[in-house]
Each structure stands twice: as structure tokens, then as C-alpha cells.
mmCIF file of C-alpha atoms in Angstrom:
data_model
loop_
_atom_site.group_PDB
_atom_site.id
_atom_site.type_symbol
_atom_site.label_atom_id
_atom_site.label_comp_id
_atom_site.label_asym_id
_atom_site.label_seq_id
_atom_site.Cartn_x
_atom_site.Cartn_y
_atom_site.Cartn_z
ATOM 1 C CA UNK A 1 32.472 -7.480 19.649
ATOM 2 C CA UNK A 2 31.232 -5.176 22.237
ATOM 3 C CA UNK A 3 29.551 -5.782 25.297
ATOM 4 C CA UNK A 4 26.951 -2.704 26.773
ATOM 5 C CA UNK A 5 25.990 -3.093 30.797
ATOM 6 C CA UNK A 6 23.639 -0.379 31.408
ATOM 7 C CA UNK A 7 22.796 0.851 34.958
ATOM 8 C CA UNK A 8 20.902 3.241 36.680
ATOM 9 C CA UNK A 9 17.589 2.065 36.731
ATOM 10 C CA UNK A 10 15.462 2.052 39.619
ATOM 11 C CA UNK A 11 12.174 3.260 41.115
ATOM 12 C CA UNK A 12 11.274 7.332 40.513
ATOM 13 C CA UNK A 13 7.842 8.748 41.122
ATOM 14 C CA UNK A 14 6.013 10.562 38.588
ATOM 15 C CA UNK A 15 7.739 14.258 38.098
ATOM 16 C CA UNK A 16 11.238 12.973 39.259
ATOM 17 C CA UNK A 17 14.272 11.843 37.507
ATOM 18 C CA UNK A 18 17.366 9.404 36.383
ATOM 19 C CA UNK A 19 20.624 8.928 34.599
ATOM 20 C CA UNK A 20 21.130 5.499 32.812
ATOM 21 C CA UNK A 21 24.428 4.706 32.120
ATOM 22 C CA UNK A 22 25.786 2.515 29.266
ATOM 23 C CA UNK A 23 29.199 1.111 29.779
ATOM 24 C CA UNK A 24 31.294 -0.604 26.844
ATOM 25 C CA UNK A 25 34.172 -3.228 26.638
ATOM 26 C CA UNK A 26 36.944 -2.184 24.718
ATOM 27 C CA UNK A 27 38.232 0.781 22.740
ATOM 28 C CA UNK A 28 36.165 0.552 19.831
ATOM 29 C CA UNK A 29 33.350 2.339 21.620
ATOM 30 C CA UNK A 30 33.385 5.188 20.126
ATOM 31 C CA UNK A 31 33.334 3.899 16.237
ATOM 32 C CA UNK A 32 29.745 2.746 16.751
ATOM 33 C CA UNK A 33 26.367 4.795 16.433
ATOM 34 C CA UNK A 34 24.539 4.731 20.185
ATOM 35 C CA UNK A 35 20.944 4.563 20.917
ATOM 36 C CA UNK A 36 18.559 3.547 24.051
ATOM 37 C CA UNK A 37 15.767 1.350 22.825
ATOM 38 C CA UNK A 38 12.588 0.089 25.567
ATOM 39 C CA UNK A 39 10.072 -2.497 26.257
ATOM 40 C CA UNK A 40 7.272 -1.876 28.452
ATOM 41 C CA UNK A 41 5.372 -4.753 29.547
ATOM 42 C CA UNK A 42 2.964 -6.375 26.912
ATOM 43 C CA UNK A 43 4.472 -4.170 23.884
ATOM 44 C CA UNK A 44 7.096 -4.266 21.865
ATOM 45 C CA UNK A 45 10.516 -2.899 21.894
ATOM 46 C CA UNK A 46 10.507 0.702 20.774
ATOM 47 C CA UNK A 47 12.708 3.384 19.649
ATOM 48 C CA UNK A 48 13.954 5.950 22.709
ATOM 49 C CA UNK A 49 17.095 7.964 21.071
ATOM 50 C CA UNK A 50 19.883 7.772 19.071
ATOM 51 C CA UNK A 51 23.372 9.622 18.402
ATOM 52 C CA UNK A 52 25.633 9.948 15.349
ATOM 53 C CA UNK A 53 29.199 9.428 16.142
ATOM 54 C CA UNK A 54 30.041 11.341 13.206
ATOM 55 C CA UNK A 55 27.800 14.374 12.750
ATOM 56 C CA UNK A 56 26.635 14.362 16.423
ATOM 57 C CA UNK A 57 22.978 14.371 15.372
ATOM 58 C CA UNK A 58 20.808 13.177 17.374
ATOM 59 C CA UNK A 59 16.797 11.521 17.035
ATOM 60 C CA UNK A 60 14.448 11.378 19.601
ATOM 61 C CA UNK A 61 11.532 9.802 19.956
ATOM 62 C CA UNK A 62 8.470 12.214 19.867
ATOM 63 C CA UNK A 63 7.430 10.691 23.724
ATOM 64 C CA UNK A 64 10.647 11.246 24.678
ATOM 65 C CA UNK A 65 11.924 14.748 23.122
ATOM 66 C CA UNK A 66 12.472 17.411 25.539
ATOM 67 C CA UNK A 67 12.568 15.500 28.583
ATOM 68 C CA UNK A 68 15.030 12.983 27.847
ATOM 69 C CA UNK A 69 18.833 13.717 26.398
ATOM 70 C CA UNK A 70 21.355 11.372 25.058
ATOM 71 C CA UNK A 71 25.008 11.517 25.637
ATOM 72 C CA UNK A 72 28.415 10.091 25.644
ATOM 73 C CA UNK A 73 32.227 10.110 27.124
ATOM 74 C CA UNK A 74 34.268 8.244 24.964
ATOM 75 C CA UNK A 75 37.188 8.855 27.064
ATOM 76 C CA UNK A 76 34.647 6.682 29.784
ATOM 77 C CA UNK A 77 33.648 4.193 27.114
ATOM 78 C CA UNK A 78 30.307 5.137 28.394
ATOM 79 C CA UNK A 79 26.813 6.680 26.545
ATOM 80 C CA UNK A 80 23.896 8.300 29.263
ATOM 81 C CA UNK A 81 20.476 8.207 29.552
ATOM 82 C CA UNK A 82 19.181 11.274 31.156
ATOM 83 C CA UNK A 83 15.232 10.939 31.826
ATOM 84 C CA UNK A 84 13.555 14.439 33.212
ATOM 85 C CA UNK A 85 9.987 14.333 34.059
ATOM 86 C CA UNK A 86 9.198 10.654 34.052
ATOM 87 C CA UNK A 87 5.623 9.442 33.303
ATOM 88 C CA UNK A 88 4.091 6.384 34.204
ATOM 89 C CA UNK A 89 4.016 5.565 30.993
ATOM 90 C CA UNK A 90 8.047 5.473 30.839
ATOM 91 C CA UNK A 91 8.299 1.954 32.542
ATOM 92 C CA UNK A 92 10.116 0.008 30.563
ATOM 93 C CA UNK A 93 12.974 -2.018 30.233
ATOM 94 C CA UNK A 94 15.594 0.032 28.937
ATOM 95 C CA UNK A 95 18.087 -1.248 26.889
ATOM 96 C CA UNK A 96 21.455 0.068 25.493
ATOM 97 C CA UNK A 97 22.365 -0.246 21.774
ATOM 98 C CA UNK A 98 25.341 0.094 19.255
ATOM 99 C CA UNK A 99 25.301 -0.367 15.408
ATOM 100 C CA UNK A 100 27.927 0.330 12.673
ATOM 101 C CA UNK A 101 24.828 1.889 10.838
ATOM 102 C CA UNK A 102 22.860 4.462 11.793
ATOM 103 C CA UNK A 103 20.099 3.726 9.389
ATOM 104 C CA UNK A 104 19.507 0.537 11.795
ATOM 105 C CA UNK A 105 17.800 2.869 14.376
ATOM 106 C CA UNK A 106 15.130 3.677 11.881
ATOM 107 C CA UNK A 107 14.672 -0.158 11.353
ATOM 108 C CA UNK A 108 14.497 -0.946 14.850
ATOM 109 C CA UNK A 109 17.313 -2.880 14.237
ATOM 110 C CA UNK A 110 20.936 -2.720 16.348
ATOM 111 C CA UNK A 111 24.433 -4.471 15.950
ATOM 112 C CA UNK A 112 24.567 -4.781 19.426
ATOM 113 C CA UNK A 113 22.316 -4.459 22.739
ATOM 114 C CA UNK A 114 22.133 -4.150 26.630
ATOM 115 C CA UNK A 115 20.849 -6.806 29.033
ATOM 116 C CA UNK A 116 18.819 -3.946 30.083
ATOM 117 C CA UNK A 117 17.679 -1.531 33.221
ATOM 118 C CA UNK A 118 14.440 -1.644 34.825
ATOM 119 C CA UNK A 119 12.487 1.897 34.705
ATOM 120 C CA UNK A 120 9.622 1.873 36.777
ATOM 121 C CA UNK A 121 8.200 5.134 37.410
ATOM 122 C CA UNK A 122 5.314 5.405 39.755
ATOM 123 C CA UNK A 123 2.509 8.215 40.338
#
């Protein structure tokens, strides 16, 4: 299996920005789809962003897409977070995820997740 520690979370105001990092165990990192899921308080877990480890595409959430970009260093065993212009309404829990299918993004579903980063971005 493979374990994900994110990190990088923290307190931003409104405008500002951070870099979450996901690190994995082992060397099978890079044979598994990556994503960043959330949960703000009261709702549900939600979609963030996702990369194919084979084509490269990634999927962004619509709240998300042009401020936030997705990427990995497999030579690092690690995937990044980086959030530009943080709203308010980016706190969240923000957790880490890797599936064998990418389809599982869609579904809200993972193979693996996070124990999550704390986001809290303030006006």
C-alpha cells in the first residue's frame, strides 16, 4: 500500500498563497493517478484536482481552475498543491489522494488518501 502525508497547510489571508505537499512511501508512487480532494466545515468532501500519470492530463475543479495547479516529482515521491489567490471560501481540509483508476476522481472515490492539511484562509 501507500501511505500520503501532506504538508503545507497553514494560515494565508485572502489574496495570498501556498504550496501543499504530498509525500509517498515507497517506489510505486508514480504508478498511481494523483488528486487533492477537500472538506470545508459542515460540507462534504469535494473534488480539487487531479493528474493522469499516463497522458499527463489534468482536471480541475471549476472553483479551483486558474488559481490552483497540480504537480508532481516522482524522482521526490512527492505530488504539490499550489493555491494562488486564496478565498475564504478555500478553507478546507485538504487531503491527498492516489487511485489505480482515474475514473475514481469522477466518482469521488480514491484508492488511497491523506490524513489531511488544514487551509484556513482569512480576509
Amino acid at each position: 500500500q501507500v501511505q500520503l502525508v501532506e504538508s503545507g497547510g497553514g494560515l494565508v489571508q485572502a489574496g495570498g498563497s501556498l504550496r501543499l505537499s504530498c509525500a509517498a512511501s515507497g517506489r510505486t508512487f508514480s504508478g498511481y493517478h494523483m488528486g487533492w480532494f477537500r472538506q470545508a466545515p459542515g460540507k462534504e468532501r469535494e473534488f480539487v484536482v487531479a493528474i493522469n500519470r499516463l497522458t499527463g492530463r489534468t482536471s480541475y475543479a471549476d472553483s479551483v481552475k486558474g488559481r490552483f495547479t497540480i504537480s508532481r516529482d516522482d524522482a521526490k515521491n512527492t505530488v504539490y498543491l499550489r493555491m494562488n489567490s486564496l478565498k475564504p471560501e478555500d478553507t478546507a481540509v485538504y487531503y491527498c489522494a492516489a487511485t489505480n483508476s482515474y475514473s475514481d476522481y469522477a466518482k469521488g472515490r480514491s484508492d488511497y488518501w491523506g490524513q489531511g492539511t488544514q487551509v484556513t484562509v482569512s480576509l
